[in-house]
Short mmCIF file of C-alpha atoms and ligand atoms in Angstrom, two decimals:
data_model
loop_
_atom_site.label_atom_id
_atom_site.label_comp_id
_atom_site.label_asym_id
_atom_site.label_seq_id
_atom_site.Cartn_x
_atom_site.Cartn_y
_atom_site.Cartn_z
CA MET A 1 20.92 62.53 17.81
CA ASN A 2 19.67 63.74 21.18
CA LYS A 3 17.07 66.50 21.59
CA ASP A 4 19.48 69.22 22.69
CA LYS A 5 21.84 68.61 19.79
CA LYS A 6 18.91 68.61 17.37
CA LYS A 7 17.74 71.96 18.71
CA GLU A 8 21.23 73.45 18.58
CA LEU A 9 21.85 72.34 14.99
CA SER A 10 18.39 73.45 13.85
CA LEU A 11 19.19 76.86 15.29
CA TRP A 12 22.49 77.02 13.40
CA ALA A 13 20.64 76.02 10.21
CA ASP A 14 18.24 78.94 10.62
CA LYS A 15 21.09 81.30 11.49
CA ILE A 16 22.80 80.22 8.27
CA ARG A 17 19.54 80.91 6.40
CA LYS A 18 19.08 84.32 7.94
CA THR A 19 22.70 85.36 7.38
CA ALA A 20 22.62 84.12 3.77
CA LEU A 21 19.43 86.08 3.08
CA GLU A 22 20.85 89.25 4.65
CA THR A 23 23.94 88.79 2.49
CA ILE A 24 21.92 88.36 -0.71
CA LYS A 25 19.59 91.24 0.10
CA ASN A 26 22.52 93.55 0.74
CA ALA A 27 24.16 92.57 -2.56
CA GLY A 28 20.90 92.78 -4.50
CA SER A 29 21.67 89.42 -6.14
CA GLY A 30 22.48 85.81 -5.31
CA HIS A 31 20.99 82.33 -5.26
CA ILE A 32 18.31 81.95 -2.61
CA GLY A 33 16.58 78.63 -3.33
CA GLY A 34 19.60 76.33 -3.37
CA SER A 35 21.21 78.14 -0.43
CA MET A 36 18.13 77.55 1.74
CA SER A 37 17.91 73.84 0.87
CA ILE A 38 21.44 73.03 2.14
CA ALA A 39 21.29 74.91 5.48
CA GLU A 40 20.88 71.72 7.53
CA MET A 41 23.77 69.97 5.75
CA LEU A 42 26.09 72.91 6.46
CA SER A 43 24.91 73.16 10.06
CA VAL A 44 25.59 69.47 10.74
CA LEU A 45 28.95 69.54 8.95
CA TYR A 46 30.42 72.75 10.38
CA PHE A 47 28.81 72.75 13.81
CA ASP A 48 29.05 69.05 14.64
CA GLU A 49 30.74 66.63 12.29
CA MET A 50 33.66 68.28 10.54
CA ASP A 51 37.12 68.47 12.06
CA VAL A 52 38.24 71.98 11.09
CA THR A 53 40.31 74.53 12.98
CA VAL A 54 39.20 78.13 12.64
CA THR A 55 42.62 79.38 13.69
CA ASP A 56 44.43 77.12 11.22
CA PRO A 57 42.28 76.73 8.10
CA GLU A 58 45.28 75.39 6.13
CA ARG A 59 45.94 72.41 8.44
CA GLU A 60 46.50 69.65 5.92
CA ASP A 61 44.79 66.73 7.64
CA ARG A 62 41.59 68.67 8.36
CA ASP A 63 38.25 67.50 7.02
CA ARG A 64 37.31 69.22 3.78
CA LEU A 65 34.13 70.28 2.03
CA VAL A 66 33.72 70.97 -1.65
CA LEU A 67 30.49 72.85 -2.26
CA SER A 68 30.21 71.65 -5.82
CA LYS A 69 27.02 73.67 -6.40
CA GLY A 70 29.15 76.79 -6.01
CA HIS A 71 26.36 79.23 -6.84
CA CYS A 72 25.14 78.61 -3.28
CA SER A 73 28.08 80.57 -1.87
CA PRO A 74 25.81 82.71 0.37
CA ALA A 75 25.02 79.63 2.49
CA LEU A 76 28.64 78.45 2.69
CA TYR A 77 30.06 81.92 3.38
CA SER A 78 27.44 82.42 6.11
CA ALA A 79 28.29 79.09 7.76
CA LEU A 80 32.01 79.95 7.65
CA ALA A 81 31.47 83.44 9.10
CA LEU A 82 29.18 82.09 11.85
CA LYS A 83 31.82 79.46 12.62
CA GLY A 84 34.37 82.27 13.02
CA PHE A 85 36.59 81.92 9.94
CA PHE A 86 36.08 85.62 9.15
CA PRO A 87 33.94 88.47 10.56
CA LEU A 88 30.21 88.48 9.80
CA GLU A 89 30.65 92.13 8.83
CA HIS A 90 32.73 91.01 5.82
CA LEU A 91 29.60 89.43 4.28
CA LYS A 92 28.46 92.97 3.44
CA THR A 93 31.06 92.95 0.64
CA PHE A 94 29.48 89.92 -1.06
CA ARG A 95 29.40 90.37 -4.86
CA LYS A 96 31.03 93.80 -4.63
CA ILE A 97 34.00 94.80 -6.80
CA ASP A 98 37.35 93.96 -5.11
CA SER A 99 35.75 91.62 -2.55
CA ASP A 100 37.00 88.03 -2.24
CA LEU A 101 33.37 87.05 -1.62
CA SER A 102 32.29 86.66 -5.23
CA GLY A 103 29.01 85.15 -6.33
CA HIS A 104 30.50 81.68 -6.70
CA VAL A 105 32.68 80.00 -4.10
CA GLU A 106 36.32 81.19 -4.02
CA ILE A 107 39.20 79.27 -2.45
CA HIS A 108 40.88 82.50 -1.22
CA VAL A 109 38.15 82.90 1.40
CA PRO A 110 39.27 81.54 4.81
CA GLY A 111 37.72 78.13 5.42
CA VAL A 112 36.92 77.41 1.77
CA ASP A 113 38.53 74.26 0.42
CA MET A 114 37.85 74.62 -3.31
CA SER A 115 36.67 77.20 -5.83
CA THR A 116 33.49 76.06 -7.54
CA GLY A 117 30.77 77.44 -9.78
CA SER A 118 31.30 75.58 -13.01
CA LEU A 119 28.96 72.73 -12.18
CA GLY A 120 30.04 69.09 -12.40
CA GLN A 121 33.63 69.37 -11.20
CA GLY A 122 33.39 69.19 -7.41
CA LEU A 123 33.06 65.45 -6.95
CA SER A 124 36.26 64.88 -8.97
CA VAL A 125 38.12 67.39 -6.81
CA ALA A 126 36.81 65.90 -3.57
CA LEU A 127 37.81 62.45 -4.83
CA GLY A 128 41.34 63.69 -5.52
CA MET A 129 41.57 65.14 -2.01
CA ALA A 130 40.26 61.89 -0.50
CA LEU A 131 42.79 59.79 -2.47
CA TYR A 132 45.59 62.13 -1.39
CA SER A 133 44.55 61.73 2.25
CA LYS A 134 44.83 57.97 1.85
CA THR A 135 48.37 58.26 0.46
CA GLN A 136 49.28 60.35 3.53
CA LYS A 137 47.45 57.96 5.90
CA TYR A 138 45.34 60.81 7.26
CA ASP A 139 42.14 59.69 8.95
CA ASN A 140 40.08 62.64 7.72
CA TYR A 141 36.93 62.82 5.60
CA VAL A 142 36.24 64.76 2.45
CA TYR A 143 32.67 65.92 1.82
CA ALA A 144 31.07 67.15 -1.38
CA ILE A 145 27.64 68.73 -1.79
CA LEU A 146 26.18 68.28 -5.28
CA GLY A 147 23.04 69.73 -6.81
CA ASP A 148 20.45 67.35 -8.20
CA GLY A 149 20.47 69.32 -11.46
CA GLU A 150 24.25 69.34 -11.33
CA ILE A 151 24.45 65.56 -11.56
CA GLN A 152 23.27 65.85 -15.16
CA GLU A 153 26.93 66.72 -15.82
CA GLY A 154 28.91 63.76 -17.21
CA GLN A 155 32.02 64.37 -15.12
CA ILE A 156 30.07 63.49 -11.97
CA TRP A 157 29.69 59.94 -13.20
CA GLU A 158 33.35 59.58 -14.11
CA ALA A 159 34.21 60.54 -10.53
CA ALA A 160 31.49 58.24 -9.20
CA MET A 161 32.91 55.29 -11.15
CA CYS A 162 36.44 56.00 -9.97
CA ALA A 163 35.49 56.45 -6.29
CA GLY A 164 33.48 53.23 -6.30
CA PHE A 165 36.15 51.23 -8.09
CA TYR A 166 38.93 52.41 -5.80
CA LYS A 167 36.77 52.00 -2.67
CA VAL A 168 37.37 55.58 -1.52
CA ASP A 169 35.59 55.25 1.81
CA ASN A 170 36.77 58.60 3.20
CA LEU A 171 34.67 60.38 0.57
CA ILE A 172 31.13 61.34 1.64
CA GLY A 173 28.84 63.06 -0.84
CA PHE A 174 25.44 64.67 -0.62
CA VAL A 175 22.99 65.16 -3.45
CA ASP A 176 20.76 68.09 -2.57
CA ASN A 177 17.63 66.61 -4.13
CA ASN A 178 15.45 69.73 -4.13
CA LYS A 179 13.86 68.63 -7.44
CA LEU A 180 14.30 72.01 -9.15
CA GLN A 181 17.13 73.30 -11.32
CA LEU A 182 17.67 76.68 -12.96
CA ASP A 183 14.56 76.79 -15.12
CA GLY A 184 12.19 74.04 -14.08
CA THR A 185 11.82 70.65 -12.47
CA LEU A 186 14.38 67.94 -13.04
CA GLU A 187 11.58 65.72 -14.32
CA GLU A 188 10.84 68.25 -17.09
CA VAL A 189 14.40 69.15 -18.04
CA MET A 190 16.30 65.84 -17.79
CA SER A 191 15.57 63.39 -15.02
CA PRO A 192 18.56 61.91 -13.16
CA TYR A 193 16.27 59.60 -11.16
CA PRO A 194 16.60 57.12 -9.55
CA ILE A 195 19.66 58.76 -8.00
CA ASP A 196 20.12 56.11 -5.30
CA ARG A 197 20.24 53.16 -7.69
CA LYS A 198 22.62 54.94 -10.03
CA PHE A 199 25.21 55.56 -7.30
CA GLU A 200 24.70 52.02 -5.97
CA ALA A 201 25.45 50.71 -9.46
CA PHE A 202 28.76 52.59 -9.31
CA GLY A 203 29.68 50.83 -6.05
CA TRP A 204 28.58 53.46 -3.51
CA ASN A 205 26.91 53.03 -0.18
CA VAL A 206 23.73 55.13 -0.47
CA ILE A 207 21.71 56.58 2.41
CA LYS A 208 18.41 58.39 1.80
CA VAL A 209 17.35 61.05 4.31
CA ASP A 210 15.18 64.10 4.82
CA GLY A 211 17.94 66.61 4.11
CA ASN A 212 16.16 69.39 5.98
CA ASP A 213 16.17 67.38 9.22
CA VAL A 214 19.42 67.84 11.14
CA ALA A 215 18.97 64.59 13.08
CA GLN A 216 18.61 62.51 9.93
CA VAL A 217 21.51 64.28 8.24
CA GLY A 218 23.73 63.85 11.31
CA ASP A 219 22.87 60.17 11.74
CA ALA A 220 23.59 59.57 8.04
CA VAL A 221 27.02 61.19 8.34
CA GLU A 222 27.79 59.00 11.36
CA LEU A 223 26.84 55.89 9.37
CA ALA A 224 28.86 57.09 6.38
CA LYS A 225 31.96 57.51 8.55
CA GLU A 226 31.66 53.89 9.71
CA GLN A 227 31.31 52.54 6.17
CA LYS A 228 34.46 50.72 5.10
CA GLY A 229 35.39 49.86 1.49
CA ARG A 230 32.83 52.09 -0.23
CA PRO A 231 32.25 55.82 -0.63
CA THR A 232 28.88 57.02 0.65
CA MET A 233 26.36 59.21 -1.15
CA ILE A 234 23.70 60.73 1.09
CA VAL A 235 20.67 61.47 -1.08
CA ALA A 236 19.12 64.36 0.79
CA GLU A 237 15.45 65.00 0.05
CA THR A 238 15.07 68.75 0.42
CA VAL A 239 12.86 71.66 -0.55
CA LYS A 240 14.29 74.46 -2.67
CA GLY A 241 13.80 77.71 -0.73
CA LYS A 242 13.26 75.71 2.50
CA GLY A 243 12.31 77.68 5.59
CA VAL A 244 10.44 80.56 4.01
CA SER A 245 6.87 79.92 2.88
CA VAL A 246 6.98 82.24 -0.13
CA PHE A 247 10.29 80.80 -1.42
CA GLU A 248 9.59 77.09 -1.03
CA GLY A 249 9.33 75.15 -4.29
CA GLN A 250 9.47 78.32 -6.40
CA VAL A 251 11.79 78.11 -9.39
CA ARG A 252 11.68 81.94 -9.55
CA PHE A 253 13.98 82.04 -6.51
CA HIS A 254 16.73 79.98 -8.10
CA GLY A 255 18.51 83.26 -8.79
CA GLY A 256 15.67 85.80 -8.83
CA GLN A 257 15.15 88.40 -6.14
CA PRO A 258 12.11 88.79 -3.86
CA THR A 259 9.91 91.85 -3.54
CA GLU A 260 10.26 93.98 -0.38
CA GLU A 261 7.13 92.33 1.00
CA GLU A 262 8.57 88.84 0.37
CA TRP A 263 11.82 89.83 2.12
CA GLN A 264 9.80 90.97 5.13
CA THR A 265 7.91 87.68 5.23
CA ALA A 266 11.19 85.77 5.00
CA PHE A 267 12.88 87.56 7.90
CA ARG A 268 9.72 87.47 10.02
CA GLU A 269 9.34 83.71 9.60
CA ILE A 270 13.00 82.93 10.27
CA ASP A 271 13.22 85.32 13.23
CA GLN A 272 10.16 83.70 14.79
CA ARG A 273 11.70 80.26 14.44
CA ILE A 274 15.04 81.43 15.85
CA ALA A 275 13.27 83.02 18.85
CA GLY A 276 11.40 79.75 19.45
CA LEU A 277 14.58 77.68 19.31
CA GLU A 278 16.49 80.10 21.55
CA GLY A 279 13.66 80.31 24.07
C1 TPP B 301 28.83 74.03 -16.16
C2 TPP B 301 27.74 74.97 -15.76
N1 TPP B 301 26.66 75.08 -16.55
C3 TPP B 301 25.67 75.93 -16.21
C4 TPP B 301 25.75 76.69 -15.08
C5 TPP B 301 24.65 77.68 -14.72
N2 TPP B 301 23.86 77.20 -13.58
C6 TPP B 301 24.03 77.72 -12.36
S1 TPP B 301 23.04 77.02 -11.22
C7 TPP B 301 22.33 76.00 -12.35
C8 TPP B 301 21.26 75.03 -11.96
C9 TPP B 301 21.78 73.98 -11.04
O1 TPP B 301 20.73 73.19 -10.55
P1 TPP B 301 20.91 72.38 -9.22
O2 TPP B 301 22.21 71.63 -9.28
O3 TPP B 301 19.69 71.57 -9.03
O4 TPP B 301 21.09 73.53 -8.16
P2 TPP B 301 20.05 74.06 -7.05
O5 TPP B 301 18.67 73.80 -7.56
O6 TPP B 301 20.32 73.31 -5.82
O7 TPP B 301 20.35 75.52 -6.89
C10 TPP B 301 22.88 76.23 -13.61
C11 TPP B 301 22.48 75.51 -14.84
C12 TPP B 301 26.91 76.55 -14.29
N3 TPP B 301 27.06 77.25 -13.15
N4 TPP B 301 27.88 75.66 -14.64
#
């Protein structure tokens, strides 16, 4: 990835972060840590790699994304609003009664490809979409973003076995390996490691990257698209709460809310970075 593209996508990642934090702060609730760790993946997908049409979100042969870790809706909704699927102003209704922007991802929202929130189901859905595309001879790609804690769910491995066996090479997954789940580290709760060797054993092409580096994420997606005869899992090494010093690596910010002082630190740090990238 060239320098200009890297700068542009890093800027989108921080805009996604800032918008997601504003959305959560306004609602008074929402998942910060896991939204921050996937900002680069969403930036690369929506602002570079994915073939989507803002004016025609229902186009059938578009690329698709299933955000299987659906509690991180603030990040996805922010990326979609920044992309232009709906007005940024609408994010102010997040988690309010009668809003379509509920706390977990909802398919009724323009640009969203699948409702998620009950962990463990998204890879199966993405696999079904990818198999359907093959029957229709579409040349699109279906992406799924999984949590590292989420892959403790058994259904993930059923989908992994099926995708490997049937050589579903238009399916590209990410594991957001931020090493924390709801109430502790994965190592303490139930380790899924080594993630790479497990997917390889199920017949996947596996690429390991720094998931908070847009260039590495983008290059991995390019390689995944070229891979024939195997689905690809991109194991993205990330930091939960990435981009804000007081949030990084803190299990408290899985779903907990910051103090006013911590909010101020967060917006100051992100604004400084955005100004630097825009300058
Ligand atoms: C089936 C199911 N069980 C439990 C939950 C509650 N829950 C929401 S987020 C979460 C932790 C997920 O951890 P991880 O996949 O690592 O997400 P991240 O750290 O990226 O936020 C849990 C247990 C759920 N949403 N679905």
